[in-house]
XYZ file of C-alpha atoms in Angstrom:
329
model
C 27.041 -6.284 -11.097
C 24.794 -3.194 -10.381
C 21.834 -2.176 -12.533
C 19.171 0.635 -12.429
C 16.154 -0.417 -9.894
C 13.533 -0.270 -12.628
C 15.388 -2.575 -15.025
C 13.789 -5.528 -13.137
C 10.118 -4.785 -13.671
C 7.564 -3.894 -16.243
C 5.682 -1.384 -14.285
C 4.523 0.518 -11.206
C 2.066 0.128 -8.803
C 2.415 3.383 -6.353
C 0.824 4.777 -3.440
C -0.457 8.564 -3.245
C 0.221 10.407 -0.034
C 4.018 10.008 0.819
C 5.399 9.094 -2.217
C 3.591 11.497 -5.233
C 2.106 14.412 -3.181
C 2.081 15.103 0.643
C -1.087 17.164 2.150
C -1.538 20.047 -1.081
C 1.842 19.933 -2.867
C 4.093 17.172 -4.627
C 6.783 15.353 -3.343
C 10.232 17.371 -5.142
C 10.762 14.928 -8.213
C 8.339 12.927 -7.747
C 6.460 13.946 -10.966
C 9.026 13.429 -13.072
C 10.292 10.364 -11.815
C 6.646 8.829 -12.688
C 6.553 11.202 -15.620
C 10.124 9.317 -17.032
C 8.333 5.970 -16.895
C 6.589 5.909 -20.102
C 9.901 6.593 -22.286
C 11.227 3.446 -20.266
C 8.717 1.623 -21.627
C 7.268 0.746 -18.405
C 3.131 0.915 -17.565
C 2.090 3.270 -14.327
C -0.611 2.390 -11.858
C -2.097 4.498 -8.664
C -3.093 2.301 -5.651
C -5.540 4.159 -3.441
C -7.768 2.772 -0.315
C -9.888 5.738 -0.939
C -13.595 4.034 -2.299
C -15.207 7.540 -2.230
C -13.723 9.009 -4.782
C -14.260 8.441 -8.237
C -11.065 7.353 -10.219
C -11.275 10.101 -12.625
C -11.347 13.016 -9.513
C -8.330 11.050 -8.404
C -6.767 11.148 -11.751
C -7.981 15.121 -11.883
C -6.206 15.777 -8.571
C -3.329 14.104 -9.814
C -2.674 16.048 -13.265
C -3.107 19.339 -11.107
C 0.012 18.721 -9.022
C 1.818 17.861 -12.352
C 2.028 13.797 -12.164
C 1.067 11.771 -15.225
C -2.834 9.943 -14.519
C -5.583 8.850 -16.710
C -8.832 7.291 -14.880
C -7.564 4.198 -16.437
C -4.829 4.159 -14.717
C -6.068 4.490 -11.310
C -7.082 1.926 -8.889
C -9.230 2.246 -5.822
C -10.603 0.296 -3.429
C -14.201 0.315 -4.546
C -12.919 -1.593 -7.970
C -10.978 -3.962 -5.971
C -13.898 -4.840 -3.447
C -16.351 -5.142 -6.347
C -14.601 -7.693 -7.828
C -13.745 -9.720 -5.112
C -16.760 -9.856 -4.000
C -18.047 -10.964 -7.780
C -15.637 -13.849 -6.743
C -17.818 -14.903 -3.833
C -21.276 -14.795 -5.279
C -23.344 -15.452 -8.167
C -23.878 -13.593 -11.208
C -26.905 -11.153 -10.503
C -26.813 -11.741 -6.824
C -28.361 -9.118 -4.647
C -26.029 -6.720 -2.441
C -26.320 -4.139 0.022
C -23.883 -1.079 -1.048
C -23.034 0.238 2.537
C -20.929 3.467 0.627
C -20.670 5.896 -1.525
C -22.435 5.862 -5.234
C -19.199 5.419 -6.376
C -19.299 2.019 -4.705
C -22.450 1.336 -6.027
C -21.649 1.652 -9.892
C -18.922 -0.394 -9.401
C -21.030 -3.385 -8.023
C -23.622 -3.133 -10.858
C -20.357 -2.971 -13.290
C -20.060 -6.654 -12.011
C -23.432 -7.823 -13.339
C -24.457 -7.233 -9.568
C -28.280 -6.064 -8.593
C -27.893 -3.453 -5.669
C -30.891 -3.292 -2.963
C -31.862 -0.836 -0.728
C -32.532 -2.137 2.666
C -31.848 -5.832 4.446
C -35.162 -6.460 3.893
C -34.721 -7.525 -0.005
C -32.469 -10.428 1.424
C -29.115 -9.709 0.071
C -26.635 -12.760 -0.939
C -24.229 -10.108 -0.178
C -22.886 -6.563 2.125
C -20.052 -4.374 0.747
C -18.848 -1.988 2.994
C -16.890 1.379 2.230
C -16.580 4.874 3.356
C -19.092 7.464 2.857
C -19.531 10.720 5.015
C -23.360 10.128 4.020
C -23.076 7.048 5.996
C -25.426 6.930 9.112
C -26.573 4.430 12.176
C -29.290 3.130 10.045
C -27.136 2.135 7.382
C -24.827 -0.196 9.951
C -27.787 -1.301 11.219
C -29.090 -2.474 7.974
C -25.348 -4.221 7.234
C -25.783 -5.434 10.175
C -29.105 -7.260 9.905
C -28.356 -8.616 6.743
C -24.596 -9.951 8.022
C -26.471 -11.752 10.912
C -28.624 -13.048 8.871
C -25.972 -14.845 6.772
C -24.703 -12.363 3.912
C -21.471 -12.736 2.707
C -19.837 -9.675 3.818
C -16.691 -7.280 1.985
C -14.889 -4.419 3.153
C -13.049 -2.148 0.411
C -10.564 -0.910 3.535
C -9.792 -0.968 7.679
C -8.464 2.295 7.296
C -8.683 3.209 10.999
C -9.072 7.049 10.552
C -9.251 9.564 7.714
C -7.047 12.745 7.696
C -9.152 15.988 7.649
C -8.132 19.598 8.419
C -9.061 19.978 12.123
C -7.705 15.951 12.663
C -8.401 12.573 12.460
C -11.831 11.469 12.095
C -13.062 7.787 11.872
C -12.580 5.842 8.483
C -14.016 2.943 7.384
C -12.043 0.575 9.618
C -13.999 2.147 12.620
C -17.337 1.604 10.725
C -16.483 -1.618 9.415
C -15.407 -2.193 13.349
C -19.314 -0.914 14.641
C -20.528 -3.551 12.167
C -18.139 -6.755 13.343
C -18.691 -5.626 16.699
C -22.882 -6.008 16.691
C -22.092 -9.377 14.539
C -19.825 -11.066 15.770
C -18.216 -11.624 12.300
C -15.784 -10.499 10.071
C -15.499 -9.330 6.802
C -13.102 -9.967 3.520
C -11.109 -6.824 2.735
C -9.615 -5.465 -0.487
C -8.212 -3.087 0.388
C -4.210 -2.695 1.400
C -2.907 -4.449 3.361
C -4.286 -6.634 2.266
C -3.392 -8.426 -1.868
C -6.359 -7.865 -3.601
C -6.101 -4.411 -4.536
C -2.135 -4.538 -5.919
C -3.854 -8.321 -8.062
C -6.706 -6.125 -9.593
C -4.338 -3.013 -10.415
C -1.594 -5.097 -11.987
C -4.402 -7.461 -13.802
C -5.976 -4.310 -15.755
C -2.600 -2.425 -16.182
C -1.415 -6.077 -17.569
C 1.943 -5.897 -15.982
C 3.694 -9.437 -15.355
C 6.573 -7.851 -12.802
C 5.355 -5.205 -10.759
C 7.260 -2.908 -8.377
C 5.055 -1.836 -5.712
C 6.245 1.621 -4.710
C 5.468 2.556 -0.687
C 6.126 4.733 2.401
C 3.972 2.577 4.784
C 5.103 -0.808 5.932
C 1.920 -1.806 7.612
C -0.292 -0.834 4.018
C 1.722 -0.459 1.054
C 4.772 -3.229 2.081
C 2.986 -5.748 3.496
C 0.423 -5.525 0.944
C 2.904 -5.705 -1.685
C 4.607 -8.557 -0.079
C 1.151 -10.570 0.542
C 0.089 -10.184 -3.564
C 3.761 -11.372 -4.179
C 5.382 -8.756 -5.475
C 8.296 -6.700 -5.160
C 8.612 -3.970 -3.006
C 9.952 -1.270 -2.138
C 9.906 1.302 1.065
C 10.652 5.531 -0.489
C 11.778 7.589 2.189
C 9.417 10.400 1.454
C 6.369 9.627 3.907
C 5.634 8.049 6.627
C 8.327 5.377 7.791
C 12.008 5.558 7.770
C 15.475 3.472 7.588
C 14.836 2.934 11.305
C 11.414 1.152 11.379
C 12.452 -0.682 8.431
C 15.251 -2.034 10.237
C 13.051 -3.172 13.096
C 9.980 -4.086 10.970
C 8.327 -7.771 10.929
C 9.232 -10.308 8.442
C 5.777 -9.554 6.503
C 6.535 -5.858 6.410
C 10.244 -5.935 5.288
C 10.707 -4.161 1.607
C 12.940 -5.881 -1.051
C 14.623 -2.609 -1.779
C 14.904 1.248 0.101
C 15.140 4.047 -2.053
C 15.054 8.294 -0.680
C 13.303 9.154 -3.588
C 11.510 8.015 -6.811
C 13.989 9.209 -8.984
C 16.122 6.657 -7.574
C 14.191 4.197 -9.875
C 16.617 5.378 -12.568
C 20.081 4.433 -10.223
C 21.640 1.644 -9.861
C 20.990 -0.417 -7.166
C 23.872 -1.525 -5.385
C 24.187 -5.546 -4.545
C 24.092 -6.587 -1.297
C 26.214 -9.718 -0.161
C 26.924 -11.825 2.641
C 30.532 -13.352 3.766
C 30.820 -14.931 7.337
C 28.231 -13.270 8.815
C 29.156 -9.405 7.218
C 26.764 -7.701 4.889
C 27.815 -5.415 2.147
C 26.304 -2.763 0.500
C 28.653 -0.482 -1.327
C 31.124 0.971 1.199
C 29.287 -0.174 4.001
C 29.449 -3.605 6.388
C 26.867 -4.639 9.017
C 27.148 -7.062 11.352
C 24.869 -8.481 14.191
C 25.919 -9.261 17.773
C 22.998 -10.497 19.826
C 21.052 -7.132 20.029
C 23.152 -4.864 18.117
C 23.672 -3.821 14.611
C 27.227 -2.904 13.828
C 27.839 -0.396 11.120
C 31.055 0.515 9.228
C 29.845 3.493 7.391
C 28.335 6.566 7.646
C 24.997 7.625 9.109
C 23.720 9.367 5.954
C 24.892 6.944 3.410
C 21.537 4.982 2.891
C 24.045 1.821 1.509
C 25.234 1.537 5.366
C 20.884 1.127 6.356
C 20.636 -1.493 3.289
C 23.355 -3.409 4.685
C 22.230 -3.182 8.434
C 19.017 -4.149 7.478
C 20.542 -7.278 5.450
C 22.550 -8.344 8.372
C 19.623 -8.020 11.108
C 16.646 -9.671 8.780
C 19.355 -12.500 8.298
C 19.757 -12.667 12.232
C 15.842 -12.451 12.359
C 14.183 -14.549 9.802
C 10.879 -15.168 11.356
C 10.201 -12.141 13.651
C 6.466 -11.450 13.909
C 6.523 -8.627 15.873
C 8.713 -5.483 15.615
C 11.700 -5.360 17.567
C 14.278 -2.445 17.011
C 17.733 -3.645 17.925
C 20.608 -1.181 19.346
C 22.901 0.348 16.366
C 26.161 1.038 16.183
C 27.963 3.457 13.632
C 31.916 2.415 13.678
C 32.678 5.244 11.750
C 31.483 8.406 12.495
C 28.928 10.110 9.869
């Protein structure tokens, strides 16, 4: 028996770029696809590695390209990082804010004393982005890491999108740091599960749907908080690296678009070693996927992914296997 996606869950935890906006405009739909979800009753929560900006210029950004957002509802890394690192310390404990002020308020919104330099012996680094950022302010992380500081990133993000490229993100300074250390930090950031636990704590949802179009980030951050997942087909990856993605990066559920939150999602089942999924079979021979069904029909990717995960169970690396369409699309 088939119901709509959404039915399952009491909200939404979803990623920015690739599934509400890409680069200046929206994503067709996407808008009112999140818009919809507060006449379904459901709650609606942004999930951003960004610790730079502040939630409400987030939320700003957002209304402009037409997509439901209060500050509230927003969620970035420099929120998560804060509190995990309130976790690891004690009340009033002194920290060095490597960041942006952003970063800063939310330490002190933890009952947190920020400090200046190394030199006031913090009990504590956090780490984020800031283009403000400078040598001397590794340097100080890094004295105070060495000298035994418990140390949080709010993200790895390797590199930051700008207009003329990619330029270093906080993963690369956060790298600089570990590298003149020796150590490494804790992150809040995706992928890792401490930013999709903080978002669903405050937005008090109880069955959350993490929405996603990167497997290394938004999937396998999903998947490590426990949550459900699933991969839209509106950014960055595709049916194909899904198919050949590691166990930890596999989505519960593929979708082309968020207004497929409203469909019903077809059941997928197994019988002697053939996967269903609508009109569609898959099954696996050794290295290849097998396919009755057509190319564009996204039931024939569910079921070939199915089949192939079921061959694959503990694959920790990717590994795309040949496919096979027996009918032609």
């Amino acid at each position: 028996m088939t119901r709509r996606l959404i039915d399952g869950f009491d909200g939404v935890l979803a990623d920015l770029d690739g599934v509400v906006y890409t680069g200046s405009r929206a994503i067709d739909g996407a808008t009112d696809a999140l818009d919809r979800l507060e006449g379904e009753g459901k709650s609606l929560a942004y999930v951003t590695n960004n610790a730079s900006r502040s939630c409400e210029e987030v939320a700003t950004h957002l209304r402009e390209l037409g997509a439901p957002a209060t500050a509230g509802q927003v969620f970035g890394s420099a929120l998560a990082g804060a509190e995990l690192l309130a976790g690891e310390v004690a009340a009033g404990a002194a920290v060095l804010v490597v960041g942006s002020q952003i970063l800063a308020d939310a330490v002190r919104a933890q009952g947190l004393v920020v400090v200046p330099t190394s030199d006031s012996r913090p009990d504590a680094v956090i780490q984020g982005f800031s283009p403000a950022l400078g040598w001397k302010d590794l340097a100080e992380a890094a004295f105070a890491i060495t000298a035994g500081a418990t140390w949080v990133a709010t993200n790895m993000d390797m590199t930051l999108p700008q207009e003329r490229g990619f330029a270093p993100g906080n993963g690369s300074l956060v790298a600089a740091v570990a590298s003149a250390t020796g150590k490494s930090p804790l992150v809040a950031g995706k992928p890792e599960p401490a930013l999709f636990e903080t978002a669903a704590r405050h937005s008090g949802v109880e069955r959350a749907l993490v929405v996603g179009d990167r497997l290394d980030t938004d999937i396998l951050g999903g998947n490590r908080a426990g949550m459900a997942t699933v991969l839209v087909l509106t950014g960055v990856d595709s049916v194909q690296t899904a198919l050949a993605a590691r166990l930890d990066e596999r989505p519960n559920y593929l979708i082309r678009s968020l207004g497929e939150l409203y469909e019903e999602y077809p059941e997928i089942t197994a019988n002697d070693g053939a996967y269903s999924c609508g009109a569609a079979v898959a099954r696996v021979s050794g290295s290849t996927v097998s396919i009755s069904g057509r190319e564009d029909d996204l039931n024939s990717w569910r079921a070939a992914c199915a089949a192939w995960w079921a061959a694959h169970p503990d694959m920790a690396s990717d590994a795309a296997p040949e496919i096979v369409f027996a009918t032609a699309g």
